[in-house]
Amino acid sequence: MNRSTEQGSAVWLDESSEDMSQLEALCQQQTDPASVPLASEIISQIPVYDGAVVRKAAGNDDAPAPQVLALQAEWARTLGQGAGVVLVRNAVADVSMLDQVTAVFEALIDAERAVGSGADHFAPRGTNTRLWNAHEKLCLQSPELFARYNANDVLALMCRAWLGPGFQITTQGNIVHPGGQAQHCHRDYHMGFQQAEQLLQYPAHVHAMSPMLTLQGAIAHSDMPLESGPTKVLPFSQQFLPGYLAAERKECIALFEARHVQLPLNKGDMLFFNPAVFHAAGENRTADMDRFANLVQAGSVYGRTMELLDKGRMSVALYPVLHQLISSDGWHPRQTRQVIEACAEAYPFPANMELEPPVNGLAPLSQQQLMAQCLEEGCTSDIFARRIGTQQLLKRSH
């Protein structure tokens, strides 16, 4: 049953919303060259830009040049209503500096491997190597390289085009080794990191809003010929509203495999896409080439509450009272859920992904889930306090 308002406009999505013929029709669209006049070319419906042109247009930050605003307008339209994917060639001009950053990343990976860290939760061990929180680690390991690496017109202007000012960058170094298998198609953070039963609880307008909170990208730290498996993308698929629910359907996966495109990348290129674009890492079919990208997730500054609350301290104070109320007459489980929702942190992110592996394949336990679990298990207040404390320490540990 499609839950909706009396006026008939869909407020809730369900399985009946997942019309694969609609997705296929969306993906048959063509990119009109007139809509991207500043692109140097269009490949497989994806507009491609020249990093040198972007740097020249960037000019003086005191007053954005008209060409900068025109570029950003094209990018924003493409990411939202167009193909959903933008490629910028030669986005990093200083390849020597890029190689130095790669060397720092590799040294960090080697150090983590020596202590048994560096696993990729989203790929079989040994096929991928992941450097979690590469952004912070690079800054602490080599502030000078961090500064030169992030003083980048393409990255800054693209983030502003989609998210506006005040964006927050996180990155993860990712190496796909020879023989590394392709991923299934998926969407990304935020809603792409939730299970279907959770997604059904969000109204349709939140499904539409979620992609506007994040920009997904990849900085090529190595050449990526097609046989190395550069990211597979399905242009225009971000326009399919129920796509977060449909991503794991066999029909969706089959459509993706039939219609996806891949663009070979050169070292220093940057690929950006709407996180709601169906995409997947490709298979590395080479015998001896590691595919190395720094994966970028830039988030909207608006993803924050107005006031700072110590929800861990609140939860520890509340727990013994709630534990007692649960066993009292007239107290309903629904009320327990409501009180937990009012007190504890609902979102498992940001997380230390090295130390907080996903419990369901996608996300770590949230504070709310931990609190509910402890109540269900009958944990004492002291045990709960220790478990909350451990969870908070993990989020601050490196």
CSV table of C-alpha atoms in Angstrom, one decimal, residues 62-353:
chain,number,residue,atom,x,y,z
A,62,ASP,CA,37.6,39.0,-3.7
A,63,ALA,CA,34.9,39.0,-6.4
A,64,PRO,CA,34.0,35.8,-8.2
A,65,ALA,CA,34.5,36.2,-11.9
A,66,PRO,CA,31.4,35.8,-14.1
A,67,GLN,CA,32.9,32.7,-15.7
A,68,VAL,CA,33.3,31.1,-12.2
A,69,LEU,CA,29.6,31.7,-11.5
A,70,ALA,CA,28.8,30.3,-15.0
A,71,LEU,CA,30.9,27.2,-14.4
A,72,GLN,CA,29.3,26.6,-11.0
A,73,ALA,CA,25.9,27.1,-12.5
A,74,GLU,CA,26.6,24.4,-15.1
A,75,TRP,CA,28.0,22.0,-12.4
A,76,ALA,CA,25.0,22.5,-10.1
A,77,ARG,CA,22.5,21.9,-12.9
A,78,THR,CA,24.4,18.8,-14.0
A,79,LEU,CA,24.7,17.4,-10.6
A,80,GLY,CA,21.0,18.0,-9.8
A,81,GLN,CA,19.0,17.9,-13.0
A,82,GLY,CA,21.5,16.7,-15.6
A,83,ALA,CA,23.7,13.6,-15.8
A,84,GLY,CA,24.6,13.9,-12.2
A,85,VAL,CA,28.3,13.4,-12.9
A,86,VAL,CA,31.1,15.9,-13.7
A,87,LEU,CA,34.7,15.1,-14.7
A,88,VAL,CA,37.5,17.7,-14.5
A,89,ARG,CA,40.7,16.8,-16.3
A,90,ASN,CA,44.0,18.0,-14.9
A,91,ALA,CA,42.3,19.2,-11.7
A,92,VAL,CA,45.6,18.9,-9.8
A,93,ALA,CA,48.2,20.9,-11.7
A,94,ASP,CA,51.2,19.9,-9.6
A,95,VAL,CA,51.5,16.1,-10.2
A,96,SER,CA,54.8,16.0,-8.3
A,97,MET,CA,53.0,17.3,-5.2
A,98,LEU,CA,50.3,14.7,-5.8
A,99,ASP,CA,52.9,12.0,-5.8
A,100,GLN,CA,54.3,13.2,-2.5
A,101,VAL,CA,50.8,13.0,-1.0
A,102,THR,CA,50.5,9.5,-2.4
A,103,ALA,CA,53.8,8.6,-0.7
A,104,VAL,CA,52.5,9.9,2.6
A,105,PHE,CA,49.3,7.9,2.2
A,106,GLU,CA,51.2,4.8,1.4
A,107,ALA,CA,53.5,5.2,4.4
A,108,LEU,CA,50.4,5.6,6.6
A,109,ILE,CA,48.9,2.5,5.1
A,110,ASP,CA,52.0,0.5,5.6
A,111,ALA,CA,52.1,1.6,9.3
A,112,GLU,CA,48.5,0.6,9.8
A,113,ARG,CA,48.9,-2.7,8.1
A,114,ALA,CA,51.8,-3.5,10.4
A,115,VAL,CA,49.3,-3.3,13.4
A,116,GLY,CA,46.5,-5.0,11.6
A,117,SER,CA,44.5,-2.0,10.6
A,118,GLY,CA,43.6,-0.5,7.2
A,119,ALA,CA,40.8,-2.9,6.2
A,120,ASP,CA,38.0,-1.8,3.9
A,121,HIS,CA,34.6,-2.7,5.5
A,122,PHE,CA,32.9,-2.5,2.1
A,123,ALA,CA,35.2,-4.9,0.2
A,124,PRO,CA,36.7,-8.4,0.8
A,125,ARG,CA,40.0,-8.2,2.8
A,126,GLY,CA,43.0,-8.2,0.5
A,127,THR,CA,41.2,-6.8,-2.6
A,128,ASN,CA,41.0,-3.3,-1.3
A,129,THR,CA,43.1,-1.2,1.1
A,130,ARG,CA,41.4,1.7,2.8
A,131,LEU,CA,43.0,4.6,4.6
A,132,TRP,CA,40.2,5.9,6.8
A,133,ASN,CA,40.1,9.6,7.7
A,134,ALA,CA,42.9,10.3,5.2
A,135,HIS,CA,42.1,14.0,5.4
A,136,GLU,CA,43.0,14.4,9.1
A,137,LYS,CA,45.9,12.0,8.9
A,138,LEU,CA,47.5,13.9,6.0
A,139,CYS,CA,47.1,17.2,7.9
A,140,LEU,CA,48.8,15.8,11.0
A,141,GLN,CA,51.5,13.9,9.2
A,142,SER,CA,52.4,16.7,6.7
A,143,PRO,CA,50.6,20.0,7.2
A,144,GLU,CA,52.6,21.6,4.4
A,145,LEU,CA,51.5,19.0,1.9
A,146,PHE,CA,48.0,19.2,3.2
A,147,ALA,CA,48.0,22.9,2.5
A,148,ARG,CA,49.3,22.5,-1.0
A,149,TYR,CA,47.0,19.6,-1.8
A,150,ASN,CA,43.8,21.4,-0.6
A,151,ALA,CA,44.7,24.8,-2.1
A,152,ASN,CA,42.7,23.6,-5.2
A,153,ASP,CA,40.4,25.7,-7.2
A,154,VAL,CA,38.5,22.8,-8.7
A,155,LEU,CA,37.8,21.1,-5.4
A,156,ALA,CA,36.7,24.3,-3.6
A,157,LEU,CA,34.6,25.6,-6.5
A,158,MET,CA,32.8,22.3,-7.1
A,159,CYS,CA,32.0,22.0,-3.3
A,160,ARG,CA,30.6,25.5,-3.3
A,161,ALA,CA,28.6,24.9,-6.4
A,162,TRP,CA,26.7,22.0,-4.8
A,163,LEU,CA,26.8,22.7,-1.1
A,164,GLY,CA,27.5,26.5,-0.8
A,165,PRO,CA,30.1,27.9,1.6
A,166,GLY,CA,31.1,26.3,4.9
A,167,PHE,CA,31.3,22.8,3.5
A,168,GLN,CA,33.2,20.1,5.5
A,169,ILE,CA,35.6,17.7,3.8
A,170,THR,CA,36.3,14.1,4.7
A,171,THR,CA,38.4,11.7,2.5
A,172,GLN,CA,39.4,8.1,2.4
A,173,GLY,CA,42.4,6.8,0.5
A,174,ASN,CA,41.3,3.7,-1.5
A,175,ILE,CA,43.5,1.3,-3.3
A,176,VAL,CA,41.9,-1.5,-5.5
A,177,HIS,CA,44.5,-4.2,-6.1
A,178,PRO,CA,44.8,-6.4,-9.2
A,179,GLY,CA,41.9,-8.9,-9.1
A,180,GLY,CA,39.8,-6.6,-6.9
A,181,GLN,CA,36.2,-7.4,-7.7
A,182,ALA,CA,33.5,-4.9,-8.8
A,183,GLN,CA,31.0,-3.6,-6.3
A,184,HIS,CA,27.2,-3.9,-6.8
A,185,CYS,CA,25.5,-0.6,-7.7
A,186,HIS,CA,24.7,1.6,-4.7
A,187,ARG,CA,24.1,5.1,-3.6
A,188,ASP,CA,26.1,6.9,-1.0
A,189,TYR,CA,26.0,8.7,2.3
A,190,HIS,CA,23.6,9.7,3.9
A,191,MET,CA,20.7,7.5,2.9
A,192,GLY,CA,22.9,5.1,1.0
A,193,PHE,CA,24.2,4.0,4.4
A,194,GLN,CA,20.9,2.8,5.7
A,195,GLN,CA,18.8,-0.3,5.4
A,196,ALA,CA,15.5,-0.5,3.5
A,197,GLU,CA,13.5,-0.8,6.7
A,198,GLN,CA,15.0,2.4,8.0
A,199,LEU,CA,14.6,4.2,4.7
A,200,LEU,CA,10.8,3.4,4.6
A,201,GLN,CA,10.4,5.6,7.7
A,202,TYR,CA,11.5,8.7,5.9
A,203,PRO,CA,9.0,10.7,3.9
A,204,ALA,CA,9.6,11.2,0.2
A,205,HIS,CA,10.7,14.8,0.5
A,206,VAL,CA,13.6,13.6,2.8
A,207,HIS,CA,14.7,11.1,0.0
A,208,ALA,CA,14.7,14.1,-2.3
A,209,MET,CA,16.6,16.3,0.1
A,210,SER,CA,19.3,13.8,1.2
A,211,PRO,CA,21.6,14.1,-1.9
A,212,MET,CA,21.8,17.9,-1.4
A,213,LEU,CA,23.7,17.4,1.8
A,214,THR,CA,26.7,15.7,0.3
A,215,LEU,CA,29.0,15.9,-2.7
A,216,GLN,CA,30.8,12.7,-3.7
A,217,GLY,CA,34.1,12.8,-5.5
A,218,ALA,CA,37.4,11.0,-6.3
A,219,ILE,CA,40.8,12.4,-6.8
A,220,ALA,CA,42.9,10.1,-9.1
A,221,HIS,CA,46.3,9.4,-7.5
A,222,SER,CA,47.1,7.0,-10.3
A,223,ASP,CA,46.2,6.6,-13.9
A,224,MET,CA,43.0,4.6,-14.2
A,225,PRO,CA,42.6,2.9,-17.6
A,226,LEU,CA,39.4,1.1,-18.1
A,227,GLU,CA,40.9,-2.3,-17.3
A,228,SER,CA,41.9,-1.0,-13.9
A,229,GLY,CA,38.2,-0.6,-13.1
A,230,PRO,CA,37.4,3.2,-12.6
A,231,THR,CA,34.1,4.0,-11.0
A,232,LYS,CA,31.0,2.8,-12.9
A,233,VAL,CA,28.2,5.4,-13.0
A,234,LEU,CA,24.7,5.5,-14.3
A,235,PRO,CA,24.1,9.0,-15.6
A,236,PHE,CA,20.7,10.6,-14.7
A,237,SER,CA,19.9,7.9,-12.1
A,238,GLN,CA,19.9,10.5,-9.3
A,239,GLN,CA,16.6,11.7,-10.6
A,240,PHE,CA,14.9,8.4,-9.6
A,241,LEU,CA,13.4,9.3,-6.2
A,242,PRO,CA,12.9,5.8,-4.8
A,243,GLY,CA,16.4,4.8,-5.8
A,244,TYR,CA,17.7,4.4,-2.2
A,245,LEU,CA,15.0,1.7,-1.8
A,246,ALA,CA,15.6,0.1,-5.2
A,247,ALA,CA,19.4,-0.1,-5.2
A,248,GLU,CA,19.5,-3.7,-4.0
A,249,ARG,CA,16.8,-5.1,-6.3
A,250,LYS,CA,18.0,-7.6,-8.9
A,251,GLU,CA,16.2,-5.6,-11.6
A,252,CYS,CA,18.0,-2.4,-10.6
A,253,ILE,CA,21.4,-4.2,-10.5
A,254,ALA,CA,20.8,-5.7,-14.0
A,255,LEU,CA,19.8,-2.3,-15.4
A,256,PHE,CA,22.9,-0.7,-13.9
A,257,GLU,CA,25.2,-3.4,-15.4
A,258,ALA,CA,23.5,-3.0,-18.8
A,259,ARG,CA,23.6,0.8,-18.9
A,260,HIS,CA,26.5,2.1,-16.7
A,261,VAL,CA,29.4,4.0,-18.2
A,262,GLN,CA,33.1,4.2,-17.1
A,263,LEU,CA,35.5,7.0,-18.0
A,264,PRO,CA,39.3,6.3,-17.9
A,265,LEU,CA,41.0,8.8,-15.6
A,266,ASN,CA,44.5,10.3,-15.6
A,267,LYS,CA,46.5,11.0,-12.5
A,268,GLY,CA,45.3,14.4,-11.2
A,269,ASP,CA,41.8,14.2,-12.6
A,270,MET,CA,38.8,14.7,-10.3
A,271,LEU,CA,35.4,13.0,-10.8
A,272,PHE,CA,32.4,14.4,-8.9
A,273,PHE,CA,28.9,13.1,-8.7
A,274,ASN,CA,25.6,13.4,-6.9
A,275,PRO,CA,25.6,10.8,-4.1
A,276,ALA,CA,22.3,9.5,-5.4
A,277,VAL,CA,23.8,8.5,-8.7
A,278,PHE,CA,24.0,4.7,-8.9
A,279,HIS,CA,27.6,3.8,-9.0
A,280,ALA,CA,30.1,1.1,-8.1
A,281,ALA,CA,33.8,0.5,-8.1
A,282,GLY,CA,34.8,-1.5,-11.2
A,283,GLU,CA,36.8,-4.7,-11.3
A,284,ASN,CA,40.6,-4.3,-11.5
A,285,ARG,CA,41.4,-6.7,-14.4
A,286,THR,CA,45.1,-5.7,-14.6
A,287,ALA,CA,47.9,-8.0,-13.6
A,288,ASP,CA,50.1,-5.4,-11.8
A,289,MET,CA,48.4,-2.0,-11.5
A,290,ASP,CA,47.0,-0.7,-8.2
A,291,ARG,CA,44.1,1.8,-8.7
A,292,PHE,CA,44.6,4.6,-6.2
A,293,ALA,CA,42.0,7.2,-5.5
A,294,ASN,CA,41.3,9.6,-2.6
A,295,LEU,CA,37.6,9.4,-2.1
A,296,VAL,CA,35.9,12.7,-1.1
A,297,GLN,CA,32.7,13.2,0.8
A,298,ALA,CA,32.1,16.9,1.3
A,299,GLY,CA,29.1,17.7,3.6
A,300,SER,CA,26.8,20.7,4.0
A,301,VAL,CA,27.6,23.0,6.9
A,302,TYR,CA,23.8,22.8,7.7
A,303,GLY,CA,24.2,19.2,9.0
A,304,ARG,CA,24.5,20.4,12.6
A,305,THR,CA,22.2,21.2,15.5
A,306,MET,CA,21.8,24.7,16.9
A,307,GLU,CA,23.1,23.9,20.4
A,308,LEU,CA,25.8,21.6,21.7
A,309,LEU,CA,24.5,18.8,23.9
A,310,ASP,CA,26.5,16.2,25.7
A,311,LYS,CA,24.2,13.3,24.8
A,312,GLY,CA,26.4,10.7,26.3
A,313,ARG,CA,26.2,12.4,29.7
A,314,MET,CA,22.4,12.8,29.3
A,315,SER,CA,22.0,9.1,28.4
A,316,VAL,CA,24.0,7.9,31.4
A,317,ALA,CA,21.9,10.1,33.7
A,318,LEU,CA,18.7,8.9,32.2
A,319,TYR,CA,19.4,5.2,31.9
A,320,PRO,CA,18.7,4.1,35.6
A,321,VAL,CA,15.4,6.1,35.5
A,322,LEU,CA,14.3,4.6,32.2
A,323,HIS,CA,15.4,1.1,33.4
A,324,GLN,CA,13.1,1.5,36.4
A,325,LEU,CA,10.2,3.0,34.3
A,326,ILE,CA,10.2,0.0,31.9
A,327,SER,CA,9.2,-2.4,34.8
A,328,SER,CA,6.5,-0.1,36.1
A,329,ASP,CA,2.8,-0.5,35.5
A,330,GLY,CA,1.3,1.5,32.6
A,331,TRP,CA,4.6,2.2,30.9
A,332,HIS,CA,4.5,1.3,27.2
A,333,PRO,CA,7.5,0.2,25.0
A,334,ARG,CA,6.5,3.1,22.7
A,335,GLN,CA,7.2,5.5,25.5
A,336,THR,CA,10.7,4.0,26.0
A,337,ARG,CA,11.4,4.6,22.3
A,338,GLN,CA,10.2,8.1,22.5
A,339,VAL,CA,12.4,8.9,25.5
A,340,ILE,CA,15.4,7.4,23.9
A,341,GLU,CA,14.8,9.4,20.8
A,342,ALA,CA,14.6,12.6,22.8
A,343,CYS,CA,17.8,11.9,24.7
A,344,ALA,CA,20.5,9.8,22.9
A,345,GLU,CA,22.3,10.5,19.6
A,346,ALA,CA,20.4,8.9,16.7
A,347,TYR,CA,23.0,9.1,14.1
A,348,PRO,CA,26.0,6.7,14.1
A,349,PHE,CA,28.2,9.2,12.1
A,350,PRO,CA,30.7,10.7,12.2
A,351,ALA,CA,32.5,7.6,13.2
A,352,ASN,CA,36.0,6.2,13.5
A,353,MET,CA,35.5,3.7,10.7
